[in-house]
Backbone as JSON, one array per atom type, in Angstrom:
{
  "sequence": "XXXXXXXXXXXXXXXXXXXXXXXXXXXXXXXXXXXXXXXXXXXXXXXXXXXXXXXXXXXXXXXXXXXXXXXXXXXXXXXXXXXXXXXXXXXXXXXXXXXXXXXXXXXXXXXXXXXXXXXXXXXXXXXXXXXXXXXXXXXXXXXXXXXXXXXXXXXXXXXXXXXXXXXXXXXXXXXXXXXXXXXXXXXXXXXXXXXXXXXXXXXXXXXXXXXXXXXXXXXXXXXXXXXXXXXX",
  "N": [[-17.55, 9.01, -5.49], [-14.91, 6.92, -5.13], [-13.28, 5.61, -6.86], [-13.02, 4.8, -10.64], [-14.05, 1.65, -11.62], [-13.02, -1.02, -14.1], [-14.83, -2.04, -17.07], [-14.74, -4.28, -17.47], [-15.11, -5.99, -14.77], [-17.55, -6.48, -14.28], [-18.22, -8.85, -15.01], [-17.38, -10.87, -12.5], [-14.6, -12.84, -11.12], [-14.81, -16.06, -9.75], [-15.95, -18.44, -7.43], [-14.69, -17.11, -4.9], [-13.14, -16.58, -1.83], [-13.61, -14.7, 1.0], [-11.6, -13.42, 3.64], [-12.22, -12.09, 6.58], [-10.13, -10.5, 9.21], [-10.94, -9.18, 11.89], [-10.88, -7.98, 15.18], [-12.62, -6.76, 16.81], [-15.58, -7.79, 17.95], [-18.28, -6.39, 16.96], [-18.38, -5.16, 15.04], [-16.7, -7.24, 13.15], [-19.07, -8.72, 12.71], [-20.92, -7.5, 11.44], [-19.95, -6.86, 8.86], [-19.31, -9.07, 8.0], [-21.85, -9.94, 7.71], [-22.87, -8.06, 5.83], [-21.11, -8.45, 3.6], [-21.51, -10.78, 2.81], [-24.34, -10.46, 1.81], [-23.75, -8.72, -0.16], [-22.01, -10.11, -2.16], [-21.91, -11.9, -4.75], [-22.04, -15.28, -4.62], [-20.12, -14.97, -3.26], [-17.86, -17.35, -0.91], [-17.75, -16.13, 2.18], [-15.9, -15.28, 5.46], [-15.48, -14.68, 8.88], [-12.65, -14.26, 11.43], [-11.83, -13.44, 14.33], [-8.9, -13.18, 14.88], [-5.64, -14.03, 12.86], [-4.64, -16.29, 13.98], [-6.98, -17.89, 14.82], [-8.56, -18.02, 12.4], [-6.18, -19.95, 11.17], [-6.65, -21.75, 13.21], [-9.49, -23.1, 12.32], [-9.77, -22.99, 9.64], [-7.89, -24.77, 8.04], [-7.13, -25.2, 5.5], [-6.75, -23.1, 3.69], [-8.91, -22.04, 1.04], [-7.58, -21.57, -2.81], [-8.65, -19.52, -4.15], [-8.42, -16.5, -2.93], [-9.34, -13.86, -0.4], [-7.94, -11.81, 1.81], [-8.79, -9.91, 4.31], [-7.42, -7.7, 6.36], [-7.92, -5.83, 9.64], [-6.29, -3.81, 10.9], [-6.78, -2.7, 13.9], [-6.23, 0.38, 15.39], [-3.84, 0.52, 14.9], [-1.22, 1.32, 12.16], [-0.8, 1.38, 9.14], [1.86, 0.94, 8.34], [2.5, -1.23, 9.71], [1.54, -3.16, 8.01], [3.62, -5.08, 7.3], [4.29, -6.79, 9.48], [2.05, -7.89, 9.99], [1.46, -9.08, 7.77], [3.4, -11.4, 7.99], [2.29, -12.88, 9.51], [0.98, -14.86, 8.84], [-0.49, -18.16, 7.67], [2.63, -19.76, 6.09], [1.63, -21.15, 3.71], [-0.12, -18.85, 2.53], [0.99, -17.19, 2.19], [0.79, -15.67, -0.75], [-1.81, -14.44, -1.1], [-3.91, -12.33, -1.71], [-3.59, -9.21, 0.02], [-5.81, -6.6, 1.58], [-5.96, -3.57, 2.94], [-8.27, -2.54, 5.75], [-9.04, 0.59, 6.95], [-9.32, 3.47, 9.49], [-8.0, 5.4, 8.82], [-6.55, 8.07, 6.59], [-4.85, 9.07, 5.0], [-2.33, 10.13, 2.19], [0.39, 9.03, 2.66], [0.1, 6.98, 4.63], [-1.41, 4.95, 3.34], [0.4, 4.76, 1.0], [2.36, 3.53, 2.2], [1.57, 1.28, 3.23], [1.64, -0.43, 0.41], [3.75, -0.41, 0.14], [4.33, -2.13, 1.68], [3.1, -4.34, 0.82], [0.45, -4.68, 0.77], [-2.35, -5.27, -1.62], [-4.64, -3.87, -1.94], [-6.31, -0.93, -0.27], [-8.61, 0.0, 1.69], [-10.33, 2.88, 2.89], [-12.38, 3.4, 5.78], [-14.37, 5.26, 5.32], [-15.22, 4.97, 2.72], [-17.8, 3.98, 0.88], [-20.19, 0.78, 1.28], [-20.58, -0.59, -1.17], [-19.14, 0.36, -3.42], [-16.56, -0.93, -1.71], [-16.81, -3.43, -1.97], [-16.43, -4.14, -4.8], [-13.63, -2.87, -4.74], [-12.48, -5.37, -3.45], [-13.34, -7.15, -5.39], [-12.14, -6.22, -7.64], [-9.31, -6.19, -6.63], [-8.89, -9.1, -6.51], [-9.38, -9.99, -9.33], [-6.72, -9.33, -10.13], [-5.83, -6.56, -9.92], [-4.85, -3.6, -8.35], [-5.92, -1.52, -5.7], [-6.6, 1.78, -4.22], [-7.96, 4.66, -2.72], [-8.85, 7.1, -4.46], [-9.61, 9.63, -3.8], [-8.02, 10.27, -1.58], [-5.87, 10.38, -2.51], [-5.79, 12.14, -4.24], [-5.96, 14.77, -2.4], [-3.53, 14.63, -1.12], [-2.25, 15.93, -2.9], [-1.33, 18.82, -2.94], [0.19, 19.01, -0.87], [2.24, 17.23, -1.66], [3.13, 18.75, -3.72], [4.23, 21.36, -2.91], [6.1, 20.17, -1.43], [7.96, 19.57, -3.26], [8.31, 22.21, -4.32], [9.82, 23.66, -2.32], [11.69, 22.05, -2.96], [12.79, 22.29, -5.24], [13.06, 25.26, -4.71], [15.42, 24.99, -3.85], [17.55, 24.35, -5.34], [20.74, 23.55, -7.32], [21.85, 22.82, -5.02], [20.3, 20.97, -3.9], [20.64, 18.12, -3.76], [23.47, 15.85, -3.92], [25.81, 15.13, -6.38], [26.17, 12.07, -6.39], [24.1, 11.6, -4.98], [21.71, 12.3, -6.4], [22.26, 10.43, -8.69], [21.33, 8.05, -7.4], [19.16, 8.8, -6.44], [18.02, 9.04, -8.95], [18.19, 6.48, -9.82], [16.59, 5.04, -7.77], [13.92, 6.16, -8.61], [13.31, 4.89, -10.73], [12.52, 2.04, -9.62], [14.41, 0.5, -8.43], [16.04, -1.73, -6.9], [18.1, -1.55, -3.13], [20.52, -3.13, -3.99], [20.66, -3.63, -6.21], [21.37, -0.94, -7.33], [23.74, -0.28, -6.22], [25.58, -1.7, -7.38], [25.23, -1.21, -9.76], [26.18, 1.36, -9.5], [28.72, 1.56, -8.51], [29.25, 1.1, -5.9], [28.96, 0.47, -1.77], [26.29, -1.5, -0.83], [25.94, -0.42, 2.0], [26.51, 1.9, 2.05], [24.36, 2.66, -0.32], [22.29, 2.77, 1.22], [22.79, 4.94, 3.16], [23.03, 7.27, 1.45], [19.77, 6.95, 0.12], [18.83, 7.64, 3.17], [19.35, 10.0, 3.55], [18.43, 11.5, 1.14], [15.66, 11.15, 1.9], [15.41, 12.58, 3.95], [15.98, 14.98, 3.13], [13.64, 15.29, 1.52], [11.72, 15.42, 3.07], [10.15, 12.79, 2.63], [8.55, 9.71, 3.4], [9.15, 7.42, 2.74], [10.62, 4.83, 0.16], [8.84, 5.13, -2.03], [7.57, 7.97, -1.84], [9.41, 9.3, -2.36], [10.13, 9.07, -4.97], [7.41, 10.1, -6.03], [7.71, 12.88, -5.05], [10.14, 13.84, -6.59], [9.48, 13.13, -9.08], [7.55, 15.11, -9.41], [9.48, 17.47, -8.85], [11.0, 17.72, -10.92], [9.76, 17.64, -13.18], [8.95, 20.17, -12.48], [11.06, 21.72, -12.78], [11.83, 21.19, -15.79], [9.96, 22.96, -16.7], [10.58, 25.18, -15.45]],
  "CA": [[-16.99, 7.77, -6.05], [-13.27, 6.97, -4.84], [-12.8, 4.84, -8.17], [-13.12, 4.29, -12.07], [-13.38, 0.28, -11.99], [-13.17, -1.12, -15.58], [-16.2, -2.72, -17.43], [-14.62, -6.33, -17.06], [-15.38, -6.23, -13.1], [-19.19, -6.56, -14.37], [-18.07, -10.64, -14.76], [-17.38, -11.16, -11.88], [-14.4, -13.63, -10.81], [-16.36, -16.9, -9.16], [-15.53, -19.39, -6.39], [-13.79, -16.68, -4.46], [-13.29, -16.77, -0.92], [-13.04, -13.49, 1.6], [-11.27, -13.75, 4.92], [-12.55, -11.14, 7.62], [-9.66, -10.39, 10.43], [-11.37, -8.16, 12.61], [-10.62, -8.2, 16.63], [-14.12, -6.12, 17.23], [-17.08, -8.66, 17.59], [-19.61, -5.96, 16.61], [-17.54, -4.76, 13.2], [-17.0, -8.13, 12.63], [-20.27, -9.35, 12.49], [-21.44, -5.96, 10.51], [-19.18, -6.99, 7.91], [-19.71, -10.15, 7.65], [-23.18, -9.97, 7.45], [-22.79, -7.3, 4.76], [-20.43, -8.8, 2.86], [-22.56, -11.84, 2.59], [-25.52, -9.91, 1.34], [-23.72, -8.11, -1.13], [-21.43, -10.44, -2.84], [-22.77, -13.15, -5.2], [-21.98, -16.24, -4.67], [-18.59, -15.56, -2.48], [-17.81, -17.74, 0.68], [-17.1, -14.91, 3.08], [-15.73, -15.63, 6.65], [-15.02, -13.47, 9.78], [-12.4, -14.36, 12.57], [-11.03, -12.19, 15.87], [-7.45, -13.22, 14.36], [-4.79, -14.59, 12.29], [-4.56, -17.71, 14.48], [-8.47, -18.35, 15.01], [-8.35, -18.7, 11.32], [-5.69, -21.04, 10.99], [-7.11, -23.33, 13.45], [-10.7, -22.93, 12.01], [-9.56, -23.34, 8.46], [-6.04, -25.38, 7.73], [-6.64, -25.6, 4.4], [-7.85, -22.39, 2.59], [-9.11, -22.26, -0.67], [-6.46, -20.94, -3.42], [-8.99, -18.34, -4.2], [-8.88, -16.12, -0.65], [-9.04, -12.25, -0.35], [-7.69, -11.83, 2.83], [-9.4, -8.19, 4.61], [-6.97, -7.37, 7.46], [-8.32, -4.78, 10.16], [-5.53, -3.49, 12.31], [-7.05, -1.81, 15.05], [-5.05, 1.3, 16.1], [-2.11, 0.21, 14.16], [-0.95, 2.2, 11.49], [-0.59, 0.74, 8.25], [2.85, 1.23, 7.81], [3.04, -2.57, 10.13], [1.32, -4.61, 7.3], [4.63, -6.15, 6.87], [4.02, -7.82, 10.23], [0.6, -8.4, 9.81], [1.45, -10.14, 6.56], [4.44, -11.9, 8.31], [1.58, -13.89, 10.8], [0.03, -15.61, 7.93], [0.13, -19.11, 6.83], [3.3, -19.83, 4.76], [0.66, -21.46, 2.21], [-1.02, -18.1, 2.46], [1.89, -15.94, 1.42], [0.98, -15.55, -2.04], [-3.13, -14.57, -1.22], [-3.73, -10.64, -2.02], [-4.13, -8.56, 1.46], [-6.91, -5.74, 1.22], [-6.18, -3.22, 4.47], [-9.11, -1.64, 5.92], [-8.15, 1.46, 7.71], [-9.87, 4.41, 9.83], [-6.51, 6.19, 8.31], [-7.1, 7.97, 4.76], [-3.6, 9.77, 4.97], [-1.76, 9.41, 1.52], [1.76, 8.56, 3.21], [-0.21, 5.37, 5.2], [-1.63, 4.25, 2.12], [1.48, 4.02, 0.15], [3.44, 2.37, 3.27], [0.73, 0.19, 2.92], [1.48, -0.96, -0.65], [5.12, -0.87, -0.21], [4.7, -3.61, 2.36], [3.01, -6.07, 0.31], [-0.97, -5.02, 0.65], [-2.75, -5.31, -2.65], [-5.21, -2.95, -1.77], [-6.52, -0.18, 0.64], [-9.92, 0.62, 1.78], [-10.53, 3.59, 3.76], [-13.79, 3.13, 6.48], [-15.28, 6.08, 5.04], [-15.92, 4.41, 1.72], [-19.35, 3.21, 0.4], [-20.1, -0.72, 1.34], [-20.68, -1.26, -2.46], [-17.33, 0.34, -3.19], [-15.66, -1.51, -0.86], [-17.32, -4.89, -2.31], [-15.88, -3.86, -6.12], [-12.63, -2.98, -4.61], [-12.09, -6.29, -3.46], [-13.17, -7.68, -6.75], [-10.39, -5.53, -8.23], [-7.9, -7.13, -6.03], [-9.0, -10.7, -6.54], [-8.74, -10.13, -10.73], [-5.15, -9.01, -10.01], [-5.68, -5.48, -9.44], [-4.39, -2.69, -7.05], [-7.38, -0.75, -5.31], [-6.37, 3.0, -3.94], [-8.78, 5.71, -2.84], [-8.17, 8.4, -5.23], [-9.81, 10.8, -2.99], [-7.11, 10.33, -0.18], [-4.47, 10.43, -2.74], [-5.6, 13.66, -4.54], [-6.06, 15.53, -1.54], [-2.55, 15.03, -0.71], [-1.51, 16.89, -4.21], [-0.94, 20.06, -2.49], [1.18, 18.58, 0.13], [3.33, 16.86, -2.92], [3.54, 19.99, -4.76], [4.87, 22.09, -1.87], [7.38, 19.72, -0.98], [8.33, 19.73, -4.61], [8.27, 23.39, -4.91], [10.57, 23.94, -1.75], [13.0, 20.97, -3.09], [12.88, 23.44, -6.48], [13.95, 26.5, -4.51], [16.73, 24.85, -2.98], [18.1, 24.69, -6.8], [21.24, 22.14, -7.63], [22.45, 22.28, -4.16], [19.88, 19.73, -3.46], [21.36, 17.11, -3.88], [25.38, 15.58, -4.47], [26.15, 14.39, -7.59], [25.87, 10.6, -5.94], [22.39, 11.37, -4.2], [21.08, 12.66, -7.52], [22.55, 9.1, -9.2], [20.68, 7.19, -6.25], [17.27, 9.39, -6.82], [17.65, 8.59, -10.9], [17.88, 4.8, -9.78], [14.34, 4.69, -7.18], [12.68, 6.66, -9.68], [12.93, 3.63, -11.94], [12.33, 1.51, -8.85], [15.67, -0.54, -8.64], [16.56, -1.78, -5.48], [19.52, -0.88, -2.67], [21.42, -3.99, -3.81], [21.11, -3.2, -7.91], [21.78, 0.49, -7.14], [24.95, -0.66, -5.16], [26.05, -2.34, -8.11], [25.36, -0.28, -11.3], [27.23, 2.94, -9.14], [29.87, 1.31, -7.53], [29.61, 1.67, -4.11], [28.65, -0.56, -1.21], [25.07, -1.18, -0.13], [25.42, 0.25, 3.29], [26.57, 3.74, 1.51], [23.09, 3.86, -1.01], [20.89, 2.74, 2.78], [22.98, 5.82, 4.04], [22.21, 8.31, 0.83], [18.6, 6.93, 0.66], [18.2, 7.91, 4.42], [19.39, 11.36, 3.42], [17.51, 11.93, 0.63], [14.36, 10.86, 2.25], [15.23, 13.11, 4.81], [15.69, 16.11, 2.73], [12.76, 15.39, 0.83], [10.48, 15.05, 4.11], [9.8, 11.75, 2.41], [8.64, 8.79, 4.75], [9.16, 6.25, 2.05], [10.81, 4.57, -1.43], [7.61, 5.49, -3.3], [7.35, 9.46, -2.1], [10.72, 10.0, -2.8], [9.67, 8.85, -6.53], [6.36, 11.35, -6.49], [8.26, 14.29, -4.98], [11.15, 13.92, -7.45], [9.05, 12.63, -10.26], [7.14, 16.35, -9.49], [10.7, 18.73, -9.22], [11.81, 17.27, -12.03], [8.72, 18.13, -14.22], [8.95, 22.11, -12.48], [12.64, 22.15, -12.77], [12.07, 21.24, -17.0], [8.99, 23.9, -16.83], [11.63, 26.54, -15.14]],
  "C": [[-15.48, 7.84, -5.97], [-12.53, 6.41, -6.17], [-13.31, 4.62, -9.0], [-12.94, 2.92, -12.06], [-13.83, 0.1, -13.54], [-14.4, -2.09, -15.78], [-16.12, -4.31, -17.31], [-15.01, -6.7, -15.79], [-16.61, -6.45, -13.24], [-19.07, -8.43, -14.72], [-17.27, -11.0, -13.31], [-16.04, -12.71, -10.9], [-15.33, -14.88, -9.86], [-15.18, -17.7, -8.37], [-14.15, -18.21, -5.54], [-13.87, -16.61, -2.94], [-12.57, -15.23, 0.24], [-12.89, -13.63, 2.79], [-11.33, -12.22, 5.82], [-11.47, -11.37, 8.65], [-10.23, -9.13, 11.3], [-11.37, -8.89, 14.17], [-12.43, -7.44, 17.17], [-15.36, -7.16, 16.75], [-17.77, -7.77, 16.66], [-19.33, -5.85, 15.03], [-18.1, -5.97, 12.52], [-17.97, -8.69, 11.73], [-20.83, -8.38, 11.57], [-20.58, -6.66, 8.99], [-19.29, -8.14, 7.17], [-21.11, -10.34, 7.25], [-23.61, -8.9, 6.17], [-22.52, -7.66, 3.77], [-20.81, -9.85, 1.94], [-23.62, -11.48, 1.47], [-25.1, -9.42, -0.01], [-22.78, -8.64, -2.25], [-22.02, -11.91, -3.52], [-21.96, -14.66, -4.91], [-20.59, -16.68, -4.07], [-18.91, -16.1, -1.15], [-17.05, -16.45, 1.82], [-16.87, -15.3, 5.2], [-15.06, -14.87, 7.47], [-13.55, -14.31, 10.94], [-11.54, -13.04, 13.47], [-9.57, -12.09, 14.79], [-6.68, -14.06, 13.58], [-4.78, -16.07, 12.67], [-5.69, -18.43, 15.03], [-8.9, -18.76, 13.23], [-7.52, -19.9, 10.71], [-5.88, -21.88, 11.2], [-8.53, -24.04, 13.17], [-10.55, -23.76, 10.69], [-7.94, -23.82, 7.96], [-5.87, -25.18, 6.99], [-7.52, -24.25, 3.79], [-7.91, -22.44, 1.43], [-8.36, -21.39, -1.2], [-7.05, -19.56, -3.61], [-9.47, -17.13, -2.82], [-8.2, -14.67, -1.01], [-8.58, -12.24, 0.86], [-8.01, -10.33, 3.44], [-9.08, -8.35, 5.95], [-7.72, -5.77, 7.91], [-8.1, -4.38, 11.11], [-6.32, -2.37, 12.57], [-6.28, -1.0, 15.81], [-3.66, 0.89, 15.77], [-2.3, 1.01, 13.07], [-0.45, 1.23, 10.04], [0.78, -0.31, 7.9], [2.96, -0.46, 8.55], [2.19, -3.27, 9.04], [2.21, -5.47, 6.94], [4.55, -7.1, 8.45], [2.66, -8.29, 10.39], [0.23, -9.6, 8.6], [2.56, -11.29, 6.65], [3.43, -12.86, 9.07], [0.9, -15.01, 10.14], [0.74, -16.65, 7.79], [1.21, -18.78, 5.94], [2.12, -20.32, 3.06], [-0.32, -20.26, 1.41], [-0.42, -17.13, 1.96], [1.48, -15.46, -0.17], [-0.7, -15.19, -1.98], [-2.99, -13.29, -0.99], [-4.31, -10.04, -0.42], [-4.86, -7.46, 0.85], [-6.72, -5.27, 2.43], [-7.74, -2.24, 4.46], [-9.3, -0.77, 6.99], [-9.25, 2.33, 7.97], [-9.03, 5.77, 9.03], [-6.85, 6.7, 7.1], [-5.56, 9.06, 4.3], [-2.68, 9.38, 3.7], [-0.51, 8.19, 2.02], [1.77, 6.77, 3.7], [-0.61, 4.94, 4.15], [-0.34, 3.39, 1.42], [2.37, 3.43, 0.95], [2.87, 1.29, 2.93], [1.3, -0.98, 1.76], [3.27, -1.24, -0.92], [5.34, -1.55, 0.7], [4.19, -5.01, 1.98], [0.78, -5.39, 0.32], [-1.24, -5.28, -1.2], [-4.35, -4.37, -3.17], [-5.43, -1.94, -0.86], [-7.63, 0.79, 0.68], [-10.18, 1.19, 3.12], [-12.35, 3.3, 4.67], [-14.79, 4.1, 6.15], [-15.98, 6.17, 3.39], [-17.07, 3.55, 1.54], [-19.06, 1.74, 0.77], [-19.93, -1.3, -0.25], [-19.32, -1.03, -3.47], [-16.2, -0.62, -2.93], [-15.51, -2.98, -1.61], [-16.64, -4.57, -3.5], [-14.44, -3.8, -5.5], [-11.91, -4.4, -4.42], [-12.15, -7.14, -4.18], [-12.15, -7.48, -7.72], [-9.56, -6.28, -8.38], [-7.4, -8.21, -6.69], [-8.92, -10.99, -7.86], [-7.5, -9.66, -11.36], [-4.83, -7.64, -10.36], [-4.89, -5.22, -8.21], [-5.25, -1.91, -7.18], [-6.48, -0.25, -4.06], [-7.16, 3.93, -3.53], [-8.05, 6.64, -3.52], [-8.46, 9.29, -4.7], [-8.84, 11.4, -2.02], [-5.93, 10.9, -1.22], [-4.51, 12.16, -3.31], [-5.76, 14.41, -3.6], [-4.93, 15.58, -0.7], [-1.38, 15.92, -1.51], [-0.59, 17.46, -3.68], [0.17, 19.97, -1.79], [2.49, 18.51, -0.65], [3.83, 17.86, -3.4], [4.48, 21.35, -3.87], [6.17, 21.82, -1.36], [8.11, 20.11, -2.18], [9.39, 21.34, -4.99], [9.66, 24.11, -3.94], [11.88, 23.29, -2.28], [13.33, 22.22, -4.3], [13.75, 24.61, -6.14], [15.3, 25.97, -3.7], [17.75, 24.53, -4.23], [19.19, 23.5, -6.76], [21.95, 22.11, -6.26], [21.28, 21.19, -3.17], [19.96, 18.39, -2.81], [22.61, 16.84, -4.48], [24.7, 15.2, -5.83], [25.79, 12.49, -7.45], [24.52, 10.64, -5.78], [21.6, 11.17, -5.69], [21.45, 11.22, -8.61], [21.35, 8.33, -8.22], [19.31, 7.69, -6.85], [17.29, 8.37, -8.02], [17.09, 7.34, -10.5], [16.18, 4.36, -8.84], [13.75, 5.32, -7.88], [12.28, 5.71, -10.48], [12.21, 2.2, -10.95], [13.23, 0.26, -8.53], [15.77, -0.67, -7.09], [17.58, -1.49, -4.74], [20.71, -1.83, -3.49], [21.93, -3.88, -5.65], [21.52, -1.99, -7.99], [23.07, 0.32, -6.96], [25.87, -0.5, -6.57], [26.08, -1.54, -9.62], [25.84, 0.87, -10.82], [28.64, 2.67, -8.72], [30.04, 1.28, -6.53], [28.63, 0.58, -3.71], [27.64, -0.01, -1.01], [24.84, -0.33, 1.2], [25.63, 2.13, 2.77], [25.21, 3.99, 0.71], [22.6, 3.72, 0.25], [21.17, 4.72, 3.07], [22.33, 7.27, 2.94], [20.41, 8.46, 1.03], [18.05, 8.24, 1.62], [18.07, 9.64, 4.37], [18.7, 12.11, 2.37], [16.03, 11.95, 0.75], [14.47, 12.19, 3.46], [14.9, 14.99, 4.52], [14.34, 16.61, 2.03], [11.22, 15.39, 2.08], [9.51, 14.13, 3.63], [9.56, 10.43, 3.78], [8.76, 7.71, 4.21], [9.88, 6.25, 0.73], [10.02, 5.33, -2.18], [7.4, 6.99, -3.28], [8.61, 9.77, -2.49], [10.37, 10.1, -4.27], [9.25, 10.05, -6.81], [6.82, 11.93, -6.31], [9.5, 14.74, -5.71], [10.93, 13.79, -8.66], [8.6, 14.72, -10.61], [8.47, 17.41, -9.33], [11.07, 18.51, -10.31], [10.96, 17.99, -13.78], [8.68, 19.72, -13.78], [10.23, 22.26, -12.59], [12.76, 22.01, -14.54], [11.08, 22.49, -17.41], [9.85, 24.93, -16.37], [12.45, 26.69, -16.31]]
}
């Protein structure tokens, strides 16, 4: 079981509508025909692509899961995958569904806008709850993918640890404080003094020291030295 959903998901949001992008006929149709079977009373619809839906359906209904399924793409593009959509559609929760179960793609994932992320090696009935999640204004994660990158976390952590306060400047270590809270480059800028293109440039260097590939690991692998650096 990848997830704890809560006892309210047993009502069921209603009149909800799930949009299949899948480029693979056979998937497709697997999915669709699944999806069907196993969800009560949702309208569920498949197309090849982004723009076979638009001209299929002009007008979608407000309630719309949207279940993108880049093929050999890597998560980390759901910001152009979520860039192809209706403007009217901008605001309808994406759900990726990935061969990928790699923490790192996950959380690219979620720091481009998905609203969920379902690995292909999760249960169908799973999968069907996750997207219920979504659609009652959840975020749906495999916890399996994520704890099994612990070790990884904790290593980085543990090396950032032995590298002691020459870590990081005095500025970087201002910059960290501020994405730990999750402030942006342009409020960072501004509550340190310094121009935006100087935090991009710390950022880049603290991501680099941290063998971070993102905002959000920089967080976890700093959130974790921070907790062995008060335990030292």
């Amino acid at each position: 079981m990848d997830a704890m959903l809560p006892p309210s998901l047993s009502v069921r949001p209603s009149n909800t509508t799930i949009i299949i992008i899948e480029p693979r006929t056979l998937i497709r149709d697997c999915l669709l025909q699944s999806l069907r079977a196993l969800t009560n009373g949702d309208t569920v619809l498949a197309f090849a692509t982004v723009e076979d839906w638009r001209v299929a359906d002009p007008q979608p209904a407000p309630n719309t899961i949207i279940l993108l399924c880049p093929v050999g793409r890597k998560p980390k593009d759901i910001d152009e995958e979520i860039g192809i959509l209706p403007d009217g559609c901008k605001h309808m929760p994406v759900v990726l569904l990935s061969d990928i179960e790699e923490a790192e793609q996950i959380l690219d994932a979620l720091d481009h806008g998905a609203r969920g992320y379902i690995p292909t090696s999760m249960s169908l009935d799973v999968a069907v709850e996750a997207l219920h999640l979504v659609k009652a204004g959840g975020v749906f994660v495999p916890a399996s993918s994520l704890i099994s990158s612990r070790r990884s976390i904790e290593e980085h952590a543990q090396t950032a640890k032995n590298n002691g306060n020459s870590l990081f400047t005095v500025r970087q270590a201002a910059v960290v404080g501020a994405l730990r809270q999750g402030k942006a480059n342009k409020r960072i800028a501004y509550e340190l003094n310094m121009q935006e293109s100087t935090v991009k440039v710390h950022v880049r260097n603290i991501m680099r020291k941290l063998k971070a590939k993102n905002r959000t690991e920089v967080a976890v692998l700093t959130h974790e030295l921070f907790l062995k650096g008060d335990d030292g």
